[in-house]
Coordinates of C-alpha atoms and ligand atoms in Angstrom, one line a residue:
M841 CA 131.6 6.5 40.5
K842 CA 130.2 6.8 37.0
V843 CA 127.3 9.1 36.6
Q844 CA 124.5 7.5 34.6
S845 CA 121.3 8.5 32.9
I846 CA 118.1 8.4 35.0
R847 CA 116.1 5.2 34.8
G848 CA 113.3 5.5 32.2
T849 CA 115.2 8.1 30.2
H850 CA 117.4 7.5 27.1
D851 CA 119.9 9.1 24.9
I852 CA 119.1 9.3 21.2
L853 CA 122.5 8.9 19.5
P854 CA 123.7 9.7 16.0
G855 CA 122.7 6.6 14.1
S856 CA 119.2 6.6 15.7
V857 CA 118.4 10.3 15.6
E858 CA 118.0 10.2 11.8
L859 CA 114.8 8.1 12.2
W860 CA 113.5 10.6 14.7
Q861 CA 114.1 13.4 12.3
E862 CA 112.4 11.5 9.5
I863 CA 109.3 11.0 11.7
E864 CA 109.3 14.7 12.6
Q865 CA 109.7 15.8 9.0
Q866 CA 106.9 13.5 7.8
A867 CA 104.7 14.8 10.6
R868 CA 105.5 18.4 9.8
E869 CA 104.6 17.9 6.2
R870 CA 101.2 16.3 7.0
F871 CA 100.5 19.2 9.5
R872 CA 101.3 21.7 6.8
L873 CA 98.9 20.1 4.3
Y874 CA 96.1 20.1 6.9
G875 CA 96.8 23.7 8.1
Y876 CA 98.3 23.1 11.5
A877 CA 100.8 25.6 12.9
E878 CA 103.5 24.6 15.4
I879 CA 103.3 25.8 19.0
R880 CA 106.1 25.3 21.6
T881 CA 105.0 25.6 25.2
P882 CA 107.3 25.4 28.3
V883 CA 108.2 22.1 29.7
L884 CA 107.4 23.5 33.2
E885 CA 103.9 24.5 34.2
E886 CA 102.0 25.1 37.3
T887 CA 100.9 21.8 38.9
E888 CA 97.4 23.2 39.1
L889 CA 97.1 23.1 35.3
F890 CA 97.3 19.3 35.2
A891 CA 95.4 18.7 38.5
R892 CA 92.5 20.7 37.1
S893 CA 92.5 19.4 33.5
V894 CA 93.9 15.8 33.5
G895 CA 91.9 15.2 36.7
A896 CA 92.9 14.8 40.3
D897 CA 91.9 11.1 40.4
T898 CA 93.8 10.0 37.3
D899 CA 97.0 7.9 37.5
I900 CA 99.0 10.7 35.9
V901 CA 98.1 13.3 38.6
R902 CA 98.0 10.9 41.5
K903 CA 101.3 9.2 41.1
E904 CA 103.1 10.0 37.9
M905 CA 104.0 13.7 37.9
Y906 CA 107.4 15.1 38.5
T907 CA 106.5 17.9 40.8
I908 CA 108.7 20.3 42.7
E909 CA 108.3 23.4 44.8
D910 CA 110.1 26.5 43.5
S911 CA 111.8 28.9 45.9
K912 CA 108.6 30.8 46.5
G913 CA 106.7 27.7 47.5
K914 CA 104.8 27.4 44.2
S915 CA 104.2 23.9 43.0
I916 CA 105.5 23.3 39.5
T917 CA 105.4 20.2 37.3
L918 CA 107.3 18.8 34.3
R919 CA 104.5 18.5 31.8
P920 CA 103.1 14.9 31.6
E921 CA 101.1 15.7 28.5
G922 CA 100.6 18.4 25.9
T923 CA 97.0 19.2 25.6
A924 CA 96.5 21.2 28.8
P925 CA 99.6 23.4 28.1
V926 CA 98.4 24.1 24.6
V927 CA 94.9 25.1 25.8
R928 CA 96.5 27.2 28.6
S929 CA 98.6 29.0 25.9
Y930 CA 95.5 29.4 23.6
I931 CA 93.7 31.2 26.4
E932 CA 96.6 33.2 27.7
N933 CA 97.5 34.5 24.2
G934 CA 94.0 35.2 23.1
L935 CA 94.3 32.9 20.1
S936 CA 90.5 32.5 19.9
N937 CA 90.4 36.1 18.7
E938 CA 92.9 35.4 15.9
V939 CA 91.1 32.5 14.1
P940 CA 87.7 30.9 14.5
V941 CA 89.3 27.4 14.4
A942 CA 92.9 27.1 15.7
K943 CA 94.9 24.2 14.5
L944 CA 98.0 23.7 16.5
Y945 CA 100.7 21.0 16.7
Y946 CA 103.6 20.3 19.0
I947 CA 106.5 17.9 19.2
G948 CA 108.4 17.4 22.4
P949 CA 109.3 15.5 25.6
M950 CA 106.8 14.6 28.3
F951 CA 107.5 13.2 31.8
R952 CA 105.7 10.6 33.8
H953 CA 107.0 8.6 36.7
E954 CA 105.8 5.2 35.4
R955 CA 107.4 1.8 35.7
P956 CA 109.8 1.7 32.8
Q957 CA 109.5 -1.1 30.4
K958 CA 109.6 -1.6 26.6
G959 CA 107.6 1.1 25.1
R960 CA 107.0 2.9 28.4
Y961 CA 109.5 5.5 29.7
R962 CA 109.7 8.3 32.2
Q963 CA 110.8 10.8 29.6
F964 CA 109.2 10.1 26.3
H965 CA 108.3 12.2 23.3
Q966 CA 104.9 13.0 21.8
I967 CA 103.8 14.5 18.5
G968 CA 100.4 16.0 19.1
A969 CA 97.8 18.2 17.5
E970 CA 94.9 20.2 18.8
V971 CA 91.9 21.7 17.0
L972 CA 90.2 24.5 19.1
G973 CA 86.9 26.1 18.1
S974 CA 84.9 23.4 16.5
D975 CA 82.6 20.6 17.7
N976 CA 81.9 19.3 14.3
P977 CA 82.5 15.5 14.1
A978 CA 83.9 16.1 10.5
I979 CA 87.0 17.6 12.0
E980 CA 87.5 14.5 14.1
A981 CA 87.4 12.4 11.0
E982 CA 89.8 14.8 9.3
V983 CA 92.3 14.5 12.2
I984 CA 92.2 10.7 11.9
E985 CA 92.6 10.9 8.2
M986 CA 95.7 13.0 8.7
L987 CA 97.1 10.4 11.2
F988 CA 96.4 7.6 8.8
D989 CA 98.2 9.6 6.0
L990 CA 101.2 10.1 8.3
L991 CA 101.4 6.5 9.5
Q992 CA 101.2 5.3 5.9
A993 CA 103.8 7.8 4.7
L994 CA 106.1 6.3 7.4
G995 CA 105.5 2.9 5.9
L996 CA 103.3 1.4 8.7
Q997 CA 100.3 -0.8 7.8
D998 CA 99.8 -2.9 10.9
F999 CA 97.5 -0.6 12.9
N1000 CA 93.8 -0.4 13.9
L1001 CA 91.6 2.5 14.8
L1002 CA 89.5 2.0 18.0
I1003 CA 86.7 4.5 18.7
N1004 CA 84.2 5.2 21.4
S1005 CA 82.0 7.9 22.9
V1006 CA 82.3 8.7 26.6
G1007 CA 79.2 10.9 26.6
C1008 CA 78.9 14.4 28.0
P1009 CA 78.0 16.0 31.3
V1010 CA 74.3 15.5 30.4
C1011 CA 74.3 11.8 30.0
R1012 CA 77.5 10.5 31.7
P1013 CA 76.5 11.0 35.3
A1014 CA 73.6 8.6 35.1
Y1015 CA 75.9 6.0 33.5
I1016 CA 78.5 6.5 36.2
N1017 CA 75.9 6.0 38.9
R1018 CA 74.8 2.8 37.2
L1019 CA 78.4 1.7 36.8
R1020 CA 79.0 2.3 40.5
E1021 CA 76.0 0.3 41.6
E1022 CA 77.0 -2.6 39.5
L1023 CA 80.6 -2.5 40.7
R1024 CA 79.5 -2.4 44.4
L1025 CA 77.7 -5.6 43.8
H1026 CA 81.0 -7.2 42.7
A1027 CA 83.2 -5.6 45.2
G1028 CA 84.6 -8.9 46.3
E1029 CA 86.0 -9.7 42.9
L1030 CA 87.8 -6.4 42.3
C1031 CA 91.4 -5.4 42.8
E1032 CA 92.1 -2.8 45.5
E1033 CA 92.6 0.0 43.0
C1034 CA 89.3 -0.7 41.3
L1035 CA 87.6 -0.8 44.7
R1036 CA 88.9 2.7 45.3
R1037 CA 87.9 3.8 41.8
T1038 CA 84.4 2.5 42.3
E1039 CA 83.8 5.3 44.7
T1040 CA 86.1 8.1 43.2
N1041 CA 85.9 7.5 39.4
P1042 CA 84.2 4.3 38.3
L1043 CA 84.9 5.0 34.6
R1044 CA 88.6 4.3 35.3
V1045 CA 87.7 0.7 36.2
L1046 CA 87.2 0.1 32.5
D1047 CA 90.9 0.8 32.0
C1048 CA 92.0 -1.8 34.6
K1049 CA 94.4 -4.5 33.2
V1050 CA 94.4 -6.7 36.3
P1051 CA 93.3 -10.2 35.1
S1052 CA 91.0 -11.0 38.0
C1053 CA 88.9 -7.8 37.3
Q1054 CA 88.3 -8.7 33.7
P1055 CA 85.3 -11.0 34.1
V1056 CA 83.5 -8.2 36.1
I1057 CA 84.5 -5.5 33.6
E1058 CA 83.2 -7.6 30.6
R1059 CA 79.7 -7.8 32.1
L1060 CA 79.4 -4.1 33.0
P1061 CA 76.9 -1.9 31.2
V1062 CA 78.3 -0.1 28.2
I1063 CA 78.1 3.7 27.8
R1064 CA 76.7 3.4 24.3
D1065 CA 73.3 2.5 25.8
W1066 CA 73.3 5.6 28.0
L1067 CA 74.3 8.3 25.5
C1068 CA 71.9 11.3 25.2
E1069 CA 70.4 12.1 21.8
E1070 CA 73.0 14.7 20.9
C1071 CA 75.9 12.4 21.8
R1072 CA 74.4 9.6 19.9
E1073 CA 74.0 11.8 16.8
H1074 CA 77.5 13.1 17.2
F1075 CA 79.0 9.6 17.3
S1076 CA 77.0 8.4 14.4
L1077 CA 78.0 11.4 12.3
F1078 CA 81.7 10.8 13.2
Q1079 CA 81.4 7.2 12.0
K1080 CA 79.7 8.4 8.8
Y1081 CA 82.6 10.9 8.1
L1082 CA 85.1 8.1 8.8
A1083 CA 83.3 5.8 6.4
S1084 CA 83.2 8.4 3.7
R1085 CA 87.0 8.5 3.9
E1086 CA 87.1 4.7 3.8
I1087 CA 88.6 4.6 7.2
A1088 CA 87.7 1.4 9.1
A1089 CA 87.0 1.7 12.8
E1090 CA 86.2 -0.7 15.6
V1091 CA 83.9 0.6 18.3
C1092 CA 85.4 -0.3 21.7
P1093 CA 83.1 0.5 24.6
R1094 CA 85.9 0.2 27.2
L1095 CA 87.9 3.0 25.6
V1096 CA 87.6 5.7 28.2
R1097 CA 91.2 6.8 28.2
G1098 CA 93.3 7.9 31.2
L1099 CA 92.5 11.6 31.3
D1100 CA 89.4 13.2 32.8
Y1101 CA 88.9 16.0 30.2
Y1102 CA 87.5 13.8 27.5
V1103 CA 83.9 14.1 26.3
R1104 CA 82.1 12.4 23.5
T1105 CA 84.6 11.0 20.9
T1106 CA 87.7 9.1 22.2
F1107 CA 90.0 7.1 20.0
E1108 CA 93.2 5.1 19.9
I1109 CA 95.3 3.8 17.2
V1110 CA 96.9 0.5 18.2
S1111 CA 99.6 -1.5 16.5
R1112 CA 99.4 -5.3 16.2
S1113 CA 103.2 -5.4 16.2
L1114 CA 103.6 -3.8 19.6
G1115 CA 103.2 -5.8 22.9
P1116 CA 99.7 -6.2 24.3
T1117 CA 100.0 -3.6 27.1
Q1118 CA 102.0 -0.9 25.2
N1119 CA 100.2 -1.3 21.9
A1120 CA 98.7 2.2 21.8
L1121 CA 100.5 4.4 19.3
V1122 CA 98.1 7.3 19.4
G1123 CA 95.5 8.4 21.9
G1124 CA 93.1 11.3 21.6
G1125 CA 89.6 12.6 21.8
R1126 CA 87.3 15.6 22.3
Y1127 CA 87.6 17.9 25.3
D1128 CA 84.8 20.5 25.0
G1129 CA 84.8 22.4 28.3
L1130 CA 88.5 22.2 29.0
S1131 CA 89.1 25.8 28.0
E1132 CA 86.4 27.0 30.5
L1133 CA 87.8 24.7 33.2
L1134 CA 91.1 26.6 32.8
G1135 CA 89.4 30.0 33.0
G1136 CA 89.2 30.6 29.3
P1137 CA 86.4 31.4 26.8
P1138 CA 84.2 28.6 25.7
A1139 CA 86.1 26.6 23.1
K1140 CA 85.4 23.1 21.8
G1141 CA 88.5 21.0 21.4
F1142 CA 89.7 17.8 19.8
G1143 CA 93.2 16.4 19.6
F1144 CA 95.6 13.5 19.9
A1145 CA 99.1 12.6 21.0
M1146 CA 101.3 10.0 19.4
G1147 CA 104.2 8.3 21.2
M1148 CA 107.4 8.7 19.2
E1149 CA 109.3 6.0 21.1
R1150 CA 106.7 3.4 20.1
L1151 CA 106.9 4.6 16.5
V1152 CA 110.7 4.3 16.6
L1153 CA 110.5 0.8 18.0
L1154 CA 108.1 -0.2 15.2
L1155 CA 110.0 1.4 12.4
S1156 CA 113.4 0.2 13.4
G1157 CA 112.1 -3.3 14.0
R1158 CA 114.0 -3.3 17.3
S1159 CA 112.9 -4.4 20.7
E1160 CA 115.1 -1.8 22.5
L1161 CA 115.4 1.9 21.7
G1162 CA 118.7 3.0 20.2
A1163 CA 121.0 1.8 17.5
P1164 CA 124.8 1.7 17.4
F1165 CA 126.5 5.1 17.4
K1166 CA 127.2 6.3 13.9
V1167 CA 128.9 9.5 12.8
P1168 CA 127.9 11.3 9.6
A1169 CA 129.6 10.2 6.3
P1170 CA 131.7 13.1 4.9
E1171 CA 131.5 13.9 1.2
I1172 CA 135.2 14.5 1.2
F1173 CA 137.7 13.6 3.9
L1174 CA 140.8 15.8 3.6
V1175 CA 143.9 13.7 4.7
H1176 CA 146.9 15.9 5.7
L1177 CA 150.5 14.8 5.7
D1178 CA 152.0 17.6 7.9
Q1179 CA 151.3 20.8 9.8
A1180 CA 151.4 23.0 6.6
A1181 CA 149.0 20.6 4.9
F1182 CA 146.8 20.6 8.0
E1183 CA 146.5 24.3 7.9
Y1184 CA 145.8 24.3 4.2
A1185 CA 143.2 21.6 4.6
L1186 CA 141.4 23.7 7.3
G1187 CA 141.1 26.6 4.8
L1188 CA 140.1 24.3 1.9
A1189 CA 137.4 22.7 4.1
S1190 CA 135.9 26.0 5.0
R1191 CA 135.9 27.1 1.3
L1192 CA 134.2 23.9 0.3
R1193 CA 131.6 24.1 3.0
K1194 CA 130.6 27.6 1.7
E1195 CA 129.9 25.8 -1.6
G1196 CA 127.7 23.3 0.2
V1197 CA 130.2 20.4 0.4
F1198 CA 130.5 18.4 3.6
A1199 CA 134.3 18.5 4.0
Y1200 CA 135.9 16.8 7.0
V1201 CA 139.4 17.4 8.5
D1202 CA 140.8 15.1 11.2
F1203 CA 141.6 16.9 14.5
A1204 CA 143.0 13.9 16.4
G1205 CA 146.5 14.6 15.1
K1206 CA 146.8 11.1 13.7
S1207 CA 149.1 9.6 11.0
V1208 CA 148.1 9.4 7.4
K1209 CA 147.4 5.7 7.7
S1210 CA 145.0 6.2 10.7
Q1211 CA 143.3 9.2 8.9
M1212 CA 142.6 6.8 6.0
R1213 CA 141.3 4.2 8.3
Q1214 CA 139.1 6.9 9.9
A1215 CA 137.8 8.0 6.5
N1216 CA 136.8 4.4 5.8
R1217 CA 135.2 3.9 9.1
Q1218 CA 133.2 7.1 8.6
N1219 CA 132.2 5.9 5.2
A1220 CA 133.6 9.0 3.5
K1221 CA 132.6 9.2 -0.2
F1222 CA 135.9 10.8 -1.4
T1223 CA 139.3 11.3 0.1
C1224 CA 142.0 13.7 -0.9
V1225 CA 145.6 13.4 0.4
I1226 CA 147.2 16.8 0.9
G1227 CA 151.0 17.1 1.2
E1228 CA 153.8 19.3 0.0
S1229 CA 153.5 18.3 -3.7
E1230 CA 149.8 19.1 -3.8
L1231 CA 150.4 22.5 -2.2
R1232 CA 153.2 23.2 -4.7
S1233 CA 151.4 22.0 -7.9
G1234 CA 147.8 23.1 -7.0
S1235 CA 146.6 19.7 -8.3
F1236 CA 144.5 17.5 -6.0
T1237 CA 143.8 13.8 -6.5
L1238 CA 140.3 12.9 -5.4
K1239 CA 139.8 9.2 -4.7
R1240 CA 136.3 7.7 -4.9
M1241 CA 136.2 5.3 -2.0
A1242 CA 133.6 3.0 -3.5
D1243 CA 135.8 1.8 -6.3
G1244 CA 139.2 3.5 -5.8
V1245 CA 139.0 5.6 -9.0
Q1246 CA 141.2 8.6 -8.8
T1247 CA 140.8 12.0 -10.6
A1248 CA 143.1 15.0 -10.5
V1249 CA 141.5 18.4 -10.3
T1250 CA 142.5 22.0 -9.3
E1251 CA 141.1 23.4 -6.1
N1252 CA 138.5 25.5 -7.9
Q1253 CA 137.2 22.4 -9.6
I1254 CA 136.7 20.3 -6.4
A1255 CA 133.2 21.4 -5.5
D1256 CA 131.8 21.1 -9.0
Y1257 CA 133.4 17.7 -9.5
L1258 CA 131.9 16.4 -6.2
R1259 CA 128.5 17.8 -7.0
R1260 CA 128.6 15.9 -10.3
E1261 CA 129.8 12.7 -8.8
L1262 CA 127.9 12.5 -5.6
Ligands
AMP1351 P1 98.3 9.6 26.5 O1 98.9 11.0 26.6 O2 98.5 8.8 27.8 O3 97.0 9.5 25.9 O4 99.3 8.8 25.5 C1 99.3 9.1 24.1 C2 100.4 8.2 23.5 O5 101.7 8.6 24.1 C3 100.4 6.7 23.8 O6 99.5 6.1 22.9 C4 101.8 6.3 23.7 O7 102.1 6.1 22.3 C5 102.5 7.5 24.2 N1 102.9 7.3 25.6 C6 102.2 7.6 26.7 N2 102.9 7.4 27.9 C7 104.1 6.9 27.5 C8 105.3 6.5 28.2 N3 105.3 6.5 29.5 N4 106.3 6.1 27.4 C9 106.3 6.1 26.1 N5 105.2 6.5 25.4 C10 104.1 6.9 26.1

């Protein structure tokens, strides 16, 4: 039986990987300009990290984590998100002593046992950034400006910014009580999940996508009317800083996001070109208190995560991930006629590579004709046939594949010639 990849995971083949690299490179360049340093945390963490931070009653922790017990009986989990690991590392490595405001970014795979569909996978990749040490709403606007810069640099235009404030431990409890009372009145109209959430975490009801719950949700009180003075002030300053950067935002009272650690500002960037349920490209918000929750020093935090698969779907204009397999195009394909020429070609290729030329030698032991066919298939820029006479004369004929023009040069001239012509 053929062994296959696990449902909800995917290979990124040559031919597709270049787009991933381009996204990463553009992201790294934006991060550099805005002063973010890369951090790489382990893929495995203690389960407790996510239970405590993401929240025991969230979908992620309740049903989506890949959790195993190690040989000592310790529960460990494949990270479902990047913020909690970064904050854990920030605390563990005492980064708060190094800089007053730490700006960190990460790129890597995350794991959630969700129902796979277009734009939703079990292993997916996020580019994320975290700012630790500031509760200034100006940093929130700066982060969003950086994201807009990145999306525009990638050539995307079709996106909207949604913002909300989810209050803080001062004002949110009263709102949650009010929400619960209202939901209990409509218990008969709610789905089973929302009935449960009404008691455990009523805020989550606002996230529900079940059609029959929508009429109830639309009439629920909105948190904006319950914010305390400080939260109200914070949110209005955030909007002012966005406006001064000419960034348009839509206030979306239902935007509570699926992770418990958020306070005050939450946001999403959605794309009009993605399907209605998987339209979020970026999600983020403020998480003051998370550091303390994980046993660290007080540290205000703000960050986001962007889904790379969804970006790739948008940028490639495809409905499925992946493109046909494609091998890299050699700058020069050295075609060999016999064993002596093969051995010479190996040496020549290694000399050319030291001069920065992508030289390719066929290892399949094929005829000249099939090597030429392979050079064509690989889209080689030049070919050079090497046989007894080339070895004897030291003169090599380089053929430009685009137009068939041939030029004879000595071995020492090959690299210079290619550099000029490529
Ligand atoms: P979250 O960590 O849930 O706030 O998600 C942040 C972003 O990651 C989303 O806006 C998506 O772009 C992406 N994302 C989250 N879950 C998945 C998934 N299962 N498959 C693909 N992308 C995802």
